[in-house]
Amino acid sequence: MTVSKLSESSLPAAWHITAMNPAEAPWPLLLLADPSREKVRRYLQGSICFAARQTANFTPSGLGALIGVCVLHPRDDGLQTWELMNMAVAPAWQRNGIGSALLHRAIREMRERGVRQLEVGTGSFGDQLLFYQRLGFRVTDIDRDFFLLNYTTPLWERGVQLKDMLRLTLEL
Ligand SMILES: CC(C)(COP(=O)(O)OP(=O)(O)OC[C@H]1O[C@@H](n2cnc3c(N)ncnc32)[C@H](O)[C@@H]1OP(=O)(O)O)[C@@H](O)C(=O)NCCC(=O)NCCS
């Protein structure tokens, strides 16, 4: 009997990316990236959404369990610029390339729609800044005191309070 050896590349991927109705995006993931439920609720309307789902662990709906999400919203008429409003991967699944795959899928969608720029607002320090810049985003603006003025509770990252927001742009 011959036993074929499974190489790593022949193993099925543990997750996959799909489009998702924004109304079905899971709150625990959305709130991981943006703690303001009110803001999230506001921008979910009119957004498009992609999800990362576990391939092996199917839910009763027949779809894989949700482990990542990204939400994109058009600016103005949506022809020129869209904004990445929310991006989160479940903590146990982070640093496995899921966030990058979600963003690559979103970028492909923007290019197919003829969009010119994708923007994102993020803290002025921290891992997210590295994450976005690795994918080609560049700093284009600083919104001083954004997190002080727009959130009722202070936001902290590794013991440092987030105050200013950097606006990053990816030219498509
Ligand atoms: C930011 C986030 C979406 C990235 O998703 P991810 O699946 O972990 O990202 P990837 O695995 O594709 O890329 C990871 C890269 O991003 C950076 N990064 C992301 N999280 C990091 C962490 N906790 N520590 C260090 N680097 C990190 C690194 O450059 C890392 O590359 P490396 O693993 O080769 O060092 C995820 O960490 C997350 O959900 N964070 C909490 C919510 C959040 O802050 N969202 C963004 C709001 S602006």
mmCIF file of N, CA, C and O in Angstrom, residues 4 18 24 43 48 50 56-57 71 77-78 85 88 112 118-119 124 126 129 136 154-155 160 163:
data_model
loop_
_atom_site.group_PDB
_atom_site.id
_atom_site.type_symbol
_atom_site.label_atom_id
_atom_site.label_comp_id
_atom_site.label_asym_id
_atom_site.label_seq_id
_atom_site.Cartn_x
_atom_site.Cartn_y
_atom_site.Cartn_z
ATOM 1 N N SER A 4 0.329 8.324 0.448
ATOM 2 C CA SER A 4 0.836 9.580 -0.115
ATOM 3 C C SER A 4 1.072 10.589 1.008
ATOM 4 O O SER A 4 0.289 10.679 1.952
ATOM 5 N N THR A 18 -15.093 35.574 1.896
ATOM 6 C CA THR A 18 -16.343 35.696 1.139
ATOM 7 C C THR A 18 -16.901 37.121 1.293
ATOM 8 O O THR A 18 -16.531 37.829 2.226
ATOM 9 N N GLU A 24 -25.044 41.433 8.738
ATOM 10 C CA GLU A 24 -24.750 40.162 9.410
ATOM 11 C C GLU A 24 -23.357 40.132 10.030
ATOM 12 O O GLU A 24 -22.932 39.129 10.584
ATOM 13 N N TYR A 43 -22.105 53.644 10.124
ATOM 14 C CA TYR A 43 -21.440 53.427 8.836
ATOM 15 C C TYR A 43 -21.736 52.077 8.190
ATOM 16 O O TYR A 43 -21.459 51.884 7.015
ATOM 17 N N ILE A 48 -19.993 47.992 2.088
ATOM 18 C CA ILE A 48 -19.855 46.613 1.634
ATOM 19 C C ILE A 48 -18.901 45.916 2.602
ATOM 20 O O ILE A 48 -18.117 46.569 3.294
ATOM 21 N N PHE A 50 -16.555 42.213 3.656
ATOM 22 C CA PHE A 50 -15.978 40.894 3.375
ATOM 23 C C PHE A 50 -15.703 40.192 4.698
ATOM 24 O O PHE A 50 -15.407 40.842 5.704
ATOM 25 N N ALA A 56 -13.189 24.591 8.041
ATOM 26 C CA ALA A 56 -13.496 23.273 8.602
ATOM 27 C C ALA A 56 -14.637 23.280 9.611
ATOM 28 O O ALA A 56 -15.315 22.295 9.805
ATOM 29 N N ASN A 57 -14.861 24.438 10.253
ATOM 30 C CA ASN A 57 -15.805 24.462 11.362
ATOM 31 C C ASN A 57 -17.123 25.100 10.924
ATOM 32 O O ASN A 57 -17.337 26.285 11.090
ATOM 33 N N VAL A 71 -14.952 46.213 6.533
ATOM 34 C CA VAL A 71 -16.104 47.006 6.108
ATOM 35 C C VAL A 71 -15.609 48.227 5.339
ATOM 36 O O VAL A 71 -14.736 48.953 5.827
ATOM 37 N N ASP A 77 -19.822 60.303 -3.817
ATOM 38 C CA ASP A 77 -20.552 59.436 -4.749
ATOM 39 C C ASP A 77 -19.886 58.069 -4.911
ATOM 40 O O ASP A 77 -20.366 57.216 -5.658
ATOM 41 N N GLY A 78 -18.760 57.856 -4.233
ATOM 42 C CA GLY A 78 -18.112 56.540 -4.266
ATOM 43 C C GLY A 78 -17.319 56.257 -5.531
ATOM 44 O O GLY A 78 -16.815 55.154 -5.704
ATOM 45 N N MET A 85 -13.578 51.246 6.927
ATOM 46 C CA MET A 85 -14.143 51.721 8.186
ATOM 47 C C MET A 85 -13.843 50.781 9.349
ATOM 48 O O MET A 85 -13.790 51.202 10.499
ATOM 49 N N ALA A 88 -11.090 43.670 11.354
ATOM 50 C CA ALA A 88 -10.754 42.935 12.576
ATOM 51 C C ALA A 88 -10.654 41.439 12.315
ATOM 52 O O ALA A 88 -11.404 40.880 11.517
ATOM 53 N N GLU A 112 -11.881 46.831 -9.243
ATOM 54 C CA GLU A 112 -12.908 46.411 -10.210
ATOM 55 C C GLU A 112 -13.993 47.476 -10.368
ATOM 56 O O GLU A 112 -14.587 47.622 -11.419
ATOM 57 N N LEU A 118 -8.138 54.318 -1.623
ATOM 58 C CA LEU A 118 -8.739 53.703 -0.431
ATOM 59 C C LEU A 118 -8.082 54.343 0.787
ATOM 60 O O LEU A 118 -6.854 54.386 0.882
ATOM 61 N N GLU A 119 -8.901 54.879 1.694
ATOM 62 C CA GLU A 119 -8.360 55.553 2.883
ATOM 63 C C GLU A 119 -8.693 54.760 4.136
ATOM 64 O O GLU A 119 -9.679 54.024 4.175
ATOM 65 N N SER A 124 -1.889 56.789 15.861
ATOM 66 C CA SER A 124 -0.603 57.317 15.385
ATOM 67 C C SER A 124 0.574 56.415 15.747
ATOM 68 O O SER A 124 1.716 56.720 15.448
ATOM 69 N N GLY A 126 1.491 51.905 16.899
ATOM 70 C CA GLY A 126 0.908 50.575 17.125
ATOM 71 C C GLY A 126 1.029 49.648 15.931
ATOM 72 O O GLY A 126 1.491 50.046 14.854
ATOM 73 N N LEU A 129 -0.543 50.296 12.332
ATOM 74 C CA LEU A 129 0.177 51.209 11.440
ATOM 75 C C LEU A 129 1.149 50.423 10.553
ATOM 76 O O LEU A 129 1.257 50.653 9.348
ATOM 77 N N GLY A 136 1.045 48.857 1.593
ATOM 78 C CA GLY A 136 1.225 49.940 0.624
ATOM 79 C C GLY A 136 0.568 51.266 0.979
ATOM 80 O O GLY A 136 0.680 52.232 0.241
ATOM 81 N N PRO A 154 -11.649 56.882 27.032
ATOM 82 C CA PRO A 154 -10.274 56.951 26.517
ATOM 83 C C PRO A 154 -9.844 55.609 25.917
ATOM 84 O O PRO A 154 -10.231 54.550 26.400
ATOM 85 N N LEU A 155 -9.076 55.665 24.852
ATOM 86 C CA LEU A 155 -8.581 54.446 24.207
ATOM 87 C C LEU A 155 -7.086 54.327 24.486
ATOM 88 O O LEU A 155 -6.357 55.311 24.369
ATOM 89 N N VAL A 160 -0.381 53.393 26.443
ATOM 90 C CA VAL A 160 -0.276 54.773 25.948
ATOM 91 C C VAL A 160 -1.639 55.188 25.382
ATOM 92 O O VAL A 160 -2.244 54.429 24.612
ATOM 93 N N LYS A 163 -4.445 59.488 20.966
ATOM 94 C CA LYS A 163 -5.016 60.843 20.868
ATOM 95 C C LYS A 163 -5.231 61.251 19.420
ATOM 96 O O LYS A 163 -6.297 61.683 19.029
#
